[in-house]
Amino acid sequence: MTKTAVTNKIRRLRFDHGEMTQQELAERIGVTRQTVNAIELGKYSPSLEVAFRIARVFGVPLEEAFSYEASEEK
Amino acid sequence: MSFREKSAWVTLTTILLVSGFYFTHVPRPFDPNPGEWSLFVIGVAIAAFVVIEVVAHVVLYLRYPKDARTRKDERERLIDLRATRLAAYVYVAGTFLAILTPHHGASGFAVGVFVLISFMIAEIVNYAARIIYYRRG
């Protein structure tokens, strides 16, 4: 899985919410810890449902947890 | 390493071991008289594969019970689909090549062996691809 254009602030949000571990976040959103790690590193773009779950765990809007960097069209 | 990646390593190792056993004991594909020995070897290979897979996965389950009970998530399902698609291409290409071998004098037994070879290579590609995708994130 190559790097995606979707970036996120999940690591910072985890630390801001009682230093939540990747495992804890994974259990709350229904994925594996390895998937959470892949999302944080930008190697995997989660589905819309998982993205919304992540935002809901941290109590923030989707746009605060994720952002999309569209590349310039040539 | 996730449970599914561990499972993929187990299956890949088992396939390589069983394939190695089979191809060191099976009559050559163009042998005109393969005999019942080839059937025996296939039977032993299949039985060995099943036993090794079951035992190894029971050990994995007992060692990592919580991970084993976790359902596949979306990323793991996507990895499975991509790896299976790759394996399908390999298997179809191998089977088509096998079908051409009678034009070069191959017997029915030889065609069967070549189809089996393409199946084994396809499964090796399947599980190797899963491991690569898991490693890459």
mmCIF file of C-alpha atoms in Angstrom:
data_model
loop_
_atom_site.group_PDB
_atom_site.id
_atom_site.type_symbol
_atom_site.label_atom_id
_atom_site.label_comp_id
_atom_site.label_asym_id
_atom_site.label_seq_id
_atom_site.Cartn_x
_atom_site.Cartn_y
_atom_site.Cartn_z
ATOM 1 C CA MET A 1 0.000 0.000 0.000
ATOM 2 C CA THR A 2 1.664 3.278 -1.061
ATOM 3 C CA LYS A 3 1.328 6.626 0.665
ATOM 4 C CA THR A 4 -2.090 8.202 0.156
ATOM 5 C CA ALA A 5 -3.133 11.806 -0.378
ATOM 6 C CA VAL A 6 -5.210 11.615 2.796
ATOM 7 C CA THR A 7 -3.287 12.866 5.835
ATOM 8 C CA ASN A 8 -4.359 12.782 9.447
ATOM 9 C CA LYS A 9 -3.659 14.009 12.952
ATOM 10 C CA ILE A 10 -4.559 10.797 14.708
ATOM 11 C CA ARG A 11 -1.290 10.444 16.590
ATOM 12 C CA ARG A 12 -1.607 13.944 18.061
ATOM 13 C CA LEU A 13 -5.265 13.364 18.880
ATOM 14 C CA ARG A 14 -4.367 10.138 20.687
ATOM 15 C CA PHE A 15 -1.779 11.878 22.809
ATOM 16 C CA ASP A 16 -4.186 14.722 23.540
ATOM 17 C CA HIS A 17 -6.778 12.232 24.765
ATOM 18 C CA GLY A 18 -5.019 10.703 27.716
ATOM 19 C CA GLU A 19 -2.163 9.256 25.669
ATOM 20 C CA MET A 20 -4.468 6.691 24.151
ATOM 21 C CA THR A 21 -2.574 3.771 22.682
ATOM 22 C CA GLN A 22 -3.015 2.491 19.152
ATOM 23 C CA GLN A 23 -4.437 -0.725 20.606
ATOM 24 C CA GLU A 24 -7.050 1.172 22.594
ATOM 25 C CA LEU A 25 -8.088 3.194 19.565
ATOM 26 C CA ALA A 26 -8.169 0.040 17.430
ATOM 27 C CA GLU A 27 -10.526 -1.684 19.863
ATOM 28 C CA ARG A 28 -12.826 1.326 19.971
ATOM 29 C CA ILE A 29 -13.161 1.598 16.186
ATOM 30 C CA GLY A 30 -13.158 -2.126 15.374
ATOM 31 C CA VAL A 31 -9.898 -2.571 13.494
ATOM 32 C CA THR A 32 -6.510 -4.075 14.322
ATOM 33 C CA ARG A 33 -3.647 -2.141 15.897
ATOM 34 C CA GLN A 34 -1.658 -2.675 12.712
ATOM 35 C CA THR A 35 -4.425 -0.978 10.703
ATOM 36 C CA VAL A 36 -4.398 2.025 13.039
ATOM 37 C CA ASN A 37 -0.620 2.212 12.599
ATOM 38 C CA ALA A 38 -0.977 2.029 8.801
ATOM 39 C CA ILE A 39 -3.573 4.826 8.872
ATOM 40 C CA GLU A 40 -1.378 7.064 11.052
ATOM 41 C CA LEU A 41 1.589 6.551 8.754
ATOM 42 C CA GLY A 42 -0.496 7.437 5.712
ATOM 43 C CA LYS A 43 -0.013 3.993 4.195
ATOM 44 C CA TYR A 44 -3.695 3.140 4.248
ATOM 45 C CA SER A 45 -6.790 5.292 3.662
ATOM 46 C CA PRO A 46 -9.612 4.130 5.910
ATOM 47 C CA SER A 47 -13.170 3.799 4.667
ATOM 48 C CA LEU A 48 -15.574 6.629 5.350
ATOM 49 C CA GLU A 49 -17.173 4.645 8.142
ATOM 50 C CA VAL A 50 -13.891 4.019 9.952
ATOM 51 C CA ALA A 51 -12.855 7.647 9.449
ATOM 52 C CA PHE A 52 -16.111 8.820 11.044
ATOM 53 C CA ARG A 53 -15.628 6.382 13.936
ATOM 54 C CA ILE A 54 -12.149 7.748 14.562
ATOM 55 C CA ALA A 55 -13.425 11.324 14.564
ATOM 56 C CA ARG A 56 -16.250 10.364 16.917
ATOM 57 C CA VAL A 57 -13.861 8.695 19.386
ATOM 58 C CA PHE A 58 -11.975 11.965 19.708
ATOM 59 C CA GLY A 59 -15.112 14.114 19.587
ATOM 60 C CA VAL A 60 -13.890 16.175 16.644
ATOM 61 C CA PRO A 61 -15.231 16.887 13.144
ATOM 62 C CA LEU A 62 -13.966 14.654 10.373
ATOM 63 C CA GLU A 63 -11.978 17.525 8.833
ATOM 64 C CA GLU A 64 -10.049 17.987 12.045
ATOM 65 C CA ALA A 65 -8.879 14.377 12.072
ATOM 66 C CA PHE A 66 -8.303 13.988 8.316
ATOM 67 C CA SER A 67 -7.320 16.227 5.434
ATOM 68 C CA TYR A 68 -6.933 15.653 1.729
ATOM 69 C CA GLU A 69 -4.011 17.054 -0.217
ATOM 70 C CA ALA A 70 -5.055 16.981 -3.879
ATOM 71 C CA SER A 71 -2.023 16.874 -6.164
ATOM 72 C CA GLU A 72 -1.817 19.520 -8.911
ATOM 73 C CA GLU A 73 -3.132 18.216 -12.246
ATOM 74 C CA LYS A 74 -0.605 18.446 -15.071
ATOM 75 C CA MET B 1 2.835 -8.716 13.572
ATOM 76 C CA SER B 2 -0.906 -9.277 13.292
ATOM 77 C CA PHE B 3 -2.481 -12.702 13.706
ATOM 78 C CA ARG B 4 -3.406 -12.794 10.027
ATOM 79 C CA GLU B 5 0.184 -12.103 9.001
ATOM 80 C CA LYS B 6 1.423 -14.889 11.289
ATOM 81 C CA SER B 7 -1.182 -17.185 9.723
ATOM 82 C CA ALA B 8 0.019 -16.229 6.238
ATOM 83 C CA TRP B 9 3.612 -17.070 7.198
ATOM 84 C CA VAL B 10 2.475 -20.462 8.512
ATOM 85 C CA THR B 11 0.549 -21.278 5.353
ATOM 86 C CA LEU B 12 3.341 -20.096 3.041
ATOM 87 C CA THR B 13 5.880 -22.212 4.904
ATOM 88 C CA THR B 14 3.573 -25.236 4.791
ATOM 89 C CA ILE B 15 2.993 -24.860 1.050
ATOM 90 C CA LEU B 16 6.737 -24.617 0.390
ATOM 91 C CA LEU B 17 7.456 -27.695 2.528
ATOM 92 C CA VAL B 18 4.693 -29.801 0.970
ATOM 93 C CA SER B 19 5.543 -28.645 -2.567
ATOM 94 C CA GLY B 20 9.180 -29.521 -1.951
ATOM 95 C CA PHE B 21 8.193 -32.971 -0.728
ATOM 96 C CA TYR B 22 5.871 -33.556 -3.680
ATOM 97 C CA PHE B 23 8.292 -32.506 -6.381
ATOM 98 C CA THR B 24 11.146 -34.553 -4.982
ATOM 99 C CA HIS B 25 9.005 -37.707 -4.926
ATOM 100 C CA VAL B 26 6.583 -37.448 -7.851
ATOM 101 C CA PRO B 27 7.430 -39.172 -11.145
ATOM 102 C CA ARG B 28 8.655 -36.828 -13.856
ATOM 103 C CA PRO B 29 5.690 -35.275 -15.747
ATOM 104 C CA PHE B 30 6.678 -36.887 -19.022
ATOM 105 C CA ASP B 31 7.074 -40.346 -17.482
ATOM 106 C CA PRO B 32 4.812 -42.559 -19.636
ATOM 107 C CA ASN B 33 4.069 -44.899 -16.691
ATOM 108 C CA PRO B 34 3.528 -42.801 -13.565
ATOM 109 C CA GLY B 35 1.804 -45.671 -11.779
ATOM 110 C CA GLU B 36 -0.026 -45.566 -8.501
ATOM 111 C CA TRP B 37 3.021 -44.118 -6.744
ATOM 112 C CA SER B 38 2.073 -40.664 -7.983
ATOM 113 C CA LEU B 39 -1.419 -40.979 -6.461
ATOM 114 C CA PHE B 40 0.121 -42.077 -3.174
ATOM 115 C CA VAL B 41 2.478 -39.108 -3.160
ATOM 116 C CA ILE B 42 -0.402 -36.702 -3.848
ATOM 117 C CA GLY B 43 -2.405 -38.274 -1.022
ATOM 118 C CA VAL B 44 0.494 -37.976 1.414
ATOM 119 C CA ALA B 45 1.134 -34.363 0.359
ATOM 120 C CA ILE B 46 -2.504 -33.362 0.866
ATOM 121 C CA ALA B 47 -2.703 -35.137 4.218
ATOM 122 C CA ALA B 48 0.552 -33.547 5.358
ATOM 123 C CA PHE B 49 -0.678 -30.099 4.309
ATOM 124 C CA VAL B 50 -3.935 -30.475 6.245
ATOM 125 C CA VAL B 51 -2.259 -31.828 9.378
ATOM 126 C CA ILE B 52 0.502 -29.204 9.442
ATOM 127 C CA GLU B 53 -1.983 -26.378 8.804
ATOM 128 C CA VAL B 54 -4.384 -27.536 11.513
ATOM 129 C CA VAL B 55 -1.684 -28.137 14.133
ATOM 130 C CA ALA B 56 0.150 -24.901 13.396
ATOM 131 C CA HIS B 57 -3.023 -22.821 13.510
ATOM 132 C CA VAL B 58 -4.183 -24.477 16.730
ATOM 133 C CA VAL B 59 -0.818 -23.539 18.249
ATOM 134 C CA LEU B 60 -1.228 -19.964 16.942
ATOM 135 C CA TYR B 61 -4.743 -19.783 18.356
ATOM 136 C CA LEU B 62 -3.636 -21.022 21.772
ATOM 137 C CA ARG B 63 -0.690 -18.626 21.795
ATOM 138 C CA TYR B 64 -2.680 -15.570 20.644
ATOM 139 C CA PRO B 65 -6.320 -16.281 21.547
ATOM 140 C CA LYS B 66 -7.505 -12.679 21.620
ATOM 141 C CA ASP B 67 -5.998 -11.825 18.228
ATOM 142 C CA ALA B 68 -7.311 -15.069 16.730
ATOM 143 C CA ARG B 69 -10.884 -14.248 17.755
ATOM 144 C CA THR B 70 -10.732 -10.747 16.248
ATOM 145 C CA ARG B 71 -12.641 -10.519 12.984
ATOM 146 C CA LYS B 72 -10.829 -9.422 9.841
ATOM 147 C CA ASP B 73 -10.969 -5.667 9.462
ATOM 148 C CA GLU B 74 -11.366 -3.754 6.194
ATOM 149 C CA ARG B 75 -7.633 -3.490 5.520
ATOM 150 C CA GLU B 76 -7.111 -7.223 6.031
ATOM 151 C CA ARG B 77 -10.032 -8.026 3.742
ATOM 152 C CA LEU B 78 -8.562 -5.721 1.078
ATOM 153 C CA ILE B 79 -5.160 -7.419 1.397
ATOM 154 C CA ASP B 80 -6.833 -10.819 0.977
ATOM 155 C CA LEU B 81 -8.662 -9.680 -2.141
ATOM 156 C CA ARG B 82 -5.591 -8.151 -3.780
ATOM 157 C CA ALA B 83 -3.430 -11.197 -3.053
ATOM 158 C CA THR B 84 -6.113 -13.606 -4.266
ATOM 159 C CA ARG B 85 -6.487 -11.624 -7.494
ATOM 160 C CA LEU B 86 -2.737 -11.887 -8.152
ATOM 161 C CA ALA B 87 -2.849 -15.621 -7.472
ATOM 162 C CA ALA B 88 -5.760 -16.034 -9.875
ATOM 163 C CA TYR B 89 -3.759 -14.462 -12.720
ATOM 164 C CA VAL B 90 -0.875 -16.864 -12.055
ATOM 165 C CA TYR B 91 -3.159 -19.891 -11.846
ATOM 166 C CA VAL B 92 -5.021 -19.050 -15.062
ATOM 167 C CA ALA B 93 -1.774 -18.394 -16.965
ATOM 168 C CA GLY B 94 -0.283 -21.659 -15.691
ATOM 169 C CA THR B 95 -3.370 -23.643 -16.576
ATOM 170 C CA PHE B 96 -3.428 -22.251 -20.118
ATOM 171 C CA LEU B 97 0.239 -23.195 -20.530
ATOM 172 C CA ALA B 98 -0.533 -26.676 -19.188
ATOM 173 C CA ILE B 99 -3.288 -27.107 -21.770
ATOM 174 C CA LEU B 100 -0.731 -26.469 -24.523
ATOM 175 C CA THR B 101 1.626 -29.233 -23.388
ATOM 176 C CA PRO B 102 -0.196 -32.125 -25.167
ATOM 177 C CA HIS B 103 0.809 -30.444 -28.432
ATOM 178 C CA HIS B 104 4.387 -31.215 -27.386
ATOM 179 C CA GLY B 105 3.700 -34.851 -26.542
ATOM 180 C CA ALA B 106 2.632 -34.548 -22.908
ATOM 181 C CA SER B 107 0.280 -37.190 -21.492
ATOM 182 C CA GLY B 108 -2.826 -36.569 -19.424
ATOM 183 C CA PHE B 109 -0.765 -37.196 -16.308
ATOM 184 C CA ALA B 110 1.698 -34.521 -17.380
ATOM 185 C CA VAL B 111 -1.112 -31.998 -17.931
ATOM 186 C CA GLY B 112 -2.397 -32.775 -14.451
ATOM 187 C CA VAL B 113 1.056 -32.272 -12.945
ATOM 188 C CA PHE B 114 1.508 -28.943 -14.740
ATOM 189 C CA VAL B 115 -1.911 -27.739 -13.534
ATOM 190 C CA LEU B 116 -0.913 -28.763 -10.005
ATOM 191 C CA ILE B 117 2.376 -26.872 -10.385
ATOM 192 C CA SER B 118 0.535 -23.722 -11.471
ATOM 193 C CA PHE B 119 -1.835 -24.092 -8.510
ATOM 194 C CA MET B 120 1.064 -24.417 -6.054
ATOM 195 C CA ILE B 121 2.889 -21.430 -7.559
ATOM 196 C CA ALA B 122 -0.364 -19.432 -7.436
ATOM 197 C CA GLU B 123 -0.793 -20.194 -3.743
ATOM 198 C CA ILE B 124 2.824 -19.276 -3.029
ATOM 199 C CA VAL B 125 2.220 -15.952 -4.812
ATOM 200 C CA ASN B 126 -1.035 -15.538 -2.841
ATOM 201 C CA TYR B 127 0.520 -15.857 0.590
ATOM 202 C CA ALA B 128 3.789 -14.130 -0.288
ATOM 203 C CA ALA B 129 1.749 -11.156 -1.569
ATOM 204 C CA ARG B 130 -0.270 -11.068 1.671
ATOM 205 C CA ILE B 131 2.926 -10.960 3.713
ATOM 206 C CA ILE B 132 4.365 -8.176 1.545
ATOM 207 C CA TYR B 133 1.169 -6.115 1.818
ATOM 208 C CA TYR B 134 1.050 -6.616 5.595
ATOM 209 C CA ARG B 135 4.723 -5.599 5.919
ATOM 210 C CA ARG B 136 4.247 -2.488 3.803
ATOM 211 C CA GLY B 137 1.346 -1.336 5.919
#
